[in-house]
XYZ file of C-alpha atoms in Angstrom:
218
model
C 0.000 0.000 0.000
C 1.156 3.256 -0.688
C -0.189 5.498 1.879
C 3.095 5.574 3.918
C 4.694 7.440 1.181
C 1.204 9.926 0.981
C 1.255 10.580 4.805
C 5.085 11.286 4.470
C 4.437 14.025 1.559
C 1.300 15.164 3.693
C 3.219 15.424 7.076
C 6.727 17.183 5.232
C 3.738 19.735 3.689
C 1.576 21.056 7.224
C 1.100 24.000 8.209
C 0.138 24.825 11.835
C -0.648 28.390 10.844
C -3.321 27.323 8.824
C -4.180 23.931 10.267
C -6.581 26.341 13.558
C -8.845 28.362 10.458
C -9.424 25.499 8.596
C -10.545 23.900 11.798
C -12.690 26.336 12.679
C -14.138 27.133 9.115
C -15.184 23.270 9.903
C -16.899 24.005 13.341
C -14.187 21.859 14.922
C -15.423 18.580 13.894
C -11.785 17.692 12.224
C -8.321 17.930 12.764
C -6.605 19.176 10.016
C -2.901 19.511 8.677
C -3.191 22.881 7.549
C -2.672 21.751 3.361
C -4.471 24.106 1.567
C -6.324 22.885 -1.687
C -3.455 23.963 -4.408
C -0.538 22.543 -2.207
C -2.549 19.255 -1.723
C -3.516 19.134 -5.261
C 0.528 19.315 -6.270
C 1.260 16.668 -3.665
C -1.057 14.239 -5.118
C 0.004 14.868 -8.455
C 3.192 14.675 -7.085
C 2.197 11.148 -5.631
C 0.592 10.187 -9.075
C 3.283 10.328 -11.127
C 5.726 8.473 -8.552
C 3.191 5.783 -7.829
C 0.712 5.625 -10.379
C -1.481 3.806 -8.214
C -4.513 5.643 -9.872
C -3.618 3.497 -13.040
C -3.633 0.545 -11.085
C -7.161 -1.615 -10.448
C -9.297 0.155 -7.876
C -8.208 -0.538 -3.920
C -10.868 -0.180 -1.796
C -8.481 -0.694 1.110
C -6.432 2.030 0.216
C -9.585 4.432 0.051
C -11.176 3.359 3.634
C -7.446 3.731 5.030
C -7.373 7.190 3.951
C -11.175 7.957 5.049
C -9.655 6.101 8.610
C -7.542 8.533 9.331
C -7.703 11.564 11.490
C -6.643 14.178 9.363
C -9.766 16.081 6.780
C -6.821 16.277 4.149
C -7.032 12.372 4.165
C -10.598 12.214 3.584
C -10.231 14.988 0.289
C -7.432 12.873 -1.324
C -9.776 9.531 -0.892
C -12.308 11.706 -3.003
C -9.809 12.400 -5.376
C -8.805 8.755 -6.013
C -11.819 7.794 -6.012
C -12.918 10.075 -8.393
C -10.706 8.628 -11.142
C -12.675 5.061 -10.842
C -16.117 6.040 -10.102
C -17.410 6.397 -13.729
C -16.483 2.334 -13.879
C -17.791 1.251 -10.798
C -20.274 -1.269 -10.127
C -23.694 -0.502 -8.852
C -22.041 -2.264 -5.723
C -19.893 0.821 -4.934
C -23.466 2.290 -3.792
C -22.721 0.308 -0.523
C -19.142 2.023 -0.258
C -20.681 5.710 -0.775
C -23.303 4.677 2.071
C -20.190 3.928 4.303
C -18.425 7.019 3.071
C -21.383 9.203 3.875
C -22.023 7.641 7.335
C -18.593 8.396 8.429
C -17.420 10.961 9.271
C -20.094 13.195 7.960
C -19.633 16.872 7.507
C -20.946 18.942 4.262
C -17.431 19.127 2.528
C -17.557 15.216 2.067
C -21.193 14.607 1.918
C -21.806 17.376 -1.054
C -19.264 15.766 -3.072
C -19.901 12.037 -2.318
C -23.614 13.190 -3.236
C -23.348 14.890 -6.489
C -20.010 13.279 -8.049
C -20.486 9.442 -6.806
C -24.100 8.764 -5.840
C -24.821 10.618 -8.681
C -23.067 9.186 -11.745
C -23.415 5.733 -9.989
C -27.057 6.056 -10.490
C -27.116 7.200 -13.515
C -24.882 4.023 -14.774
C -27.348 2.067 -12.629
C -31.092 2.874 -13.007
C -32.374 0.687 -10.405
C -30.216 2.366 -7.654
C -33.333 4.826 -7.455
C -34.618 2.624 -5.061
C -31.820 2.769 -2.831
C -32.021 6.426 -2.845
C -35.693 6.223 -2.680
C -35.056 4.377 1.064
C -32.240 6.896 1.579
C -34.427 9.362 1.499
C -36.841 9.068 4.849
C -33.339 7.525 6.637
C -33.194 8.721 9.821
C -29.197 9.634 9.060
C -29.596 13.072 7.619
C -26.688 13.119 5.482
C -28.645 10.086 3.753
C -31.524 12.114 3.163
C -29.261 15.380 1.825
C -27.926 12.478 0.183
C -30.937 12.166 -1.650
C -32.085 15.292 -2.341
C -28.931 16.457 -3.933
C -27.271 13.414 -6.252
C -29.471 14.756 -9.172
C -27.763 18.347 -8.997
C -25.829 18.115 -12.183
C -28.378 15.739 -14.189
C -29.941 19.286 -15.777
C -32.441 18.257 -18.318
C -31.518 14.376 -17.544
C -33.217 15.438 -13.932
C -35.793 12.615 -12.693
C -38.484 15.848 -11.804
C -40.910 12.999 -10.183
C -37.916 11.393 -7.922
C -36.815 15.225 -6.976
C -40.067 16.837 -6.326
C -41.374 13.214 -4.176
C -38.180 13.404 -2.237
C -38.262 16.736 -1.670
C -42.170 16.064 -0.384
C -40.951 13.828 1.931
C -38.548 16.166 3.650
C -40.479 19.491 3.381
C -40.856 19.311 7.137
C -37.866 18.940 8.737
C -36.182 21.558 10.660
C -32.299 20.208 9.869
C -30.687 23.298 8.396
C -28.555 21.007 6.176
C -32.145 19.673 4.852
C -33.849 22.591 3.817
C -30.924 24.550 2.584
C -30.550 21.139 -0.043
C -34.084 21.299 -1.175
C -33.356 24.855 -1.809
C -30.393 23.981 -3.658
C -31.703 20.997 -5.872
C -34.778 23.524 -7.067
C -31.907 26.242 -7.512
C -30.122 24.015 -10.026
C -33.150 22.133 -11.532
C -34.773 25.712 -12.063
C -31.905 26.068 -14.678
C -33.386 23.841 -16.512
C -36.990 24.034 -15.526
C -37.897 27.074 -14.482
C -41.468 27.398 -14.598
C -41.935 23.421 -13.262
C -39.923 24.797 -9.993
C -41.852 27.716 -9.802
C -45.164 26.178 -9.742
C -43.661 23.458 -7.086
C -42.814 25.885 -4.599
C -45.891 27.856 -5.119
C -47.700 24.640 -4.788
C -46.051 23.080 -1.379
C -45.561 24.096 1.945
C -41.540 24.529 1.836
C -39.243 26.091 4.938
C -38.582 29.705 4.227
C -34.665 28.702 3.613
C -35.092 26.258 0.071
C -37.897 29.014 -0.890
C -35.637 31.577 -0.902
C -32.621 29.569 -2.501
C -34.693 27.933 -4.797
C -36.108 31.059 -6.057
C -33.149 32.766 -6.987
C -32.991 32.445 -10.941
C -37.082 32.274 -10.984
């Protein structure tokens, strides 16, 4: 495994100066290195080119090892590896992205793991909808944002039924991360749809925070 030689690069790289903002810009929930995004993007292109593990078969190990650790930077780079394979993956991998999403849960991991993994996975894989459909009234909210949001770059590919139904079963909750994701998945389906969004949230009771997002290009 190569992560000894990542967490090497990582370690000769942090930055206690920064490591306390990014922290806080987190609300505390991580422990981070202080590796900004442009210095962790050269490291791993760095560790690319040395390794070229992203040219070998997918390691699932190597991506939960990463997620394992304590450090958010660890948790970014698993994205990016993962990244590289997802657009191959099995329909499977939908039980990785659950594990992903239930660990360790914050917005920077969940938004991604949403839109660029659950996402394309689904799309490769009709039938996932009904995984997503159960994911949706889970009582983990980062399941439900989950669901709400893996559509957000589908544009006129959008499932309107499986959006505006999922939405309908989360209209009610008072989870800030909830309603500001309804508000977000109208925002970018409006895009495409504007007058179908418009008519939805004129139609349904929706929390005052996805209104207003939801309404700004209507």
């Amino acid at each position: 495994m190569s992560l000894p030689l990542l967490e090497k690069k990582l370690i000769e790289q942090a930055n206690t100066e920064n490591a306390p903002g990014m922290e806080k810009y987190m609300k505390n929930h991580f422990p981070f290195l202080g590796i900004k995004t442009p210095e962790r993007k050269q490291i791993l292109k760095d560790f690319w080119k040395e390794t070229e593990i992203h040219k070998a078969p997918f390691d699932r190990d190597f991506l939960i090892a990463m997620w394992e650790k304590d450090e958010r930077e660890y948790q970014y780079i698993a994205l990016d590896y993962y990244g590289k394979y997802i657009k191959k993956r099995p329909k499977t991998d939908i039980d990785l992205i659950k594990y992903l999403l239930t660990h360790k849960s914050w917005w920077d991991t969940v938004d991604p793991l949403a839109s660029n993994f659950a996402g394309p996975l689904a799309k490769n894989h009709p039938d996932l909808k009904e995984t997503l459909k159960e994911w949706a009234k889970d009582d983990n909210m980062w399941l439900r944002r989950t669901a709400i949001l893996f559509q957000l770059r589908y544009k006129s590919e959008t499932d309107e039924k499986f959006l505006y139904e999922t939405i309908l079963k989360n209209n009610q909750s008072k989870e800030f991360f909830i309603q500001k994701a309804i508000g977000w998945a109208l925002r970018e389906y409006s895009k495409t749809n504007p007058d179908s969004v418009r008519s939805f949230i004129e139609g349904h009771p929706l929390a005052n925070l996805s209104v207003r997002e939801g309404s700004k290009y209507i």
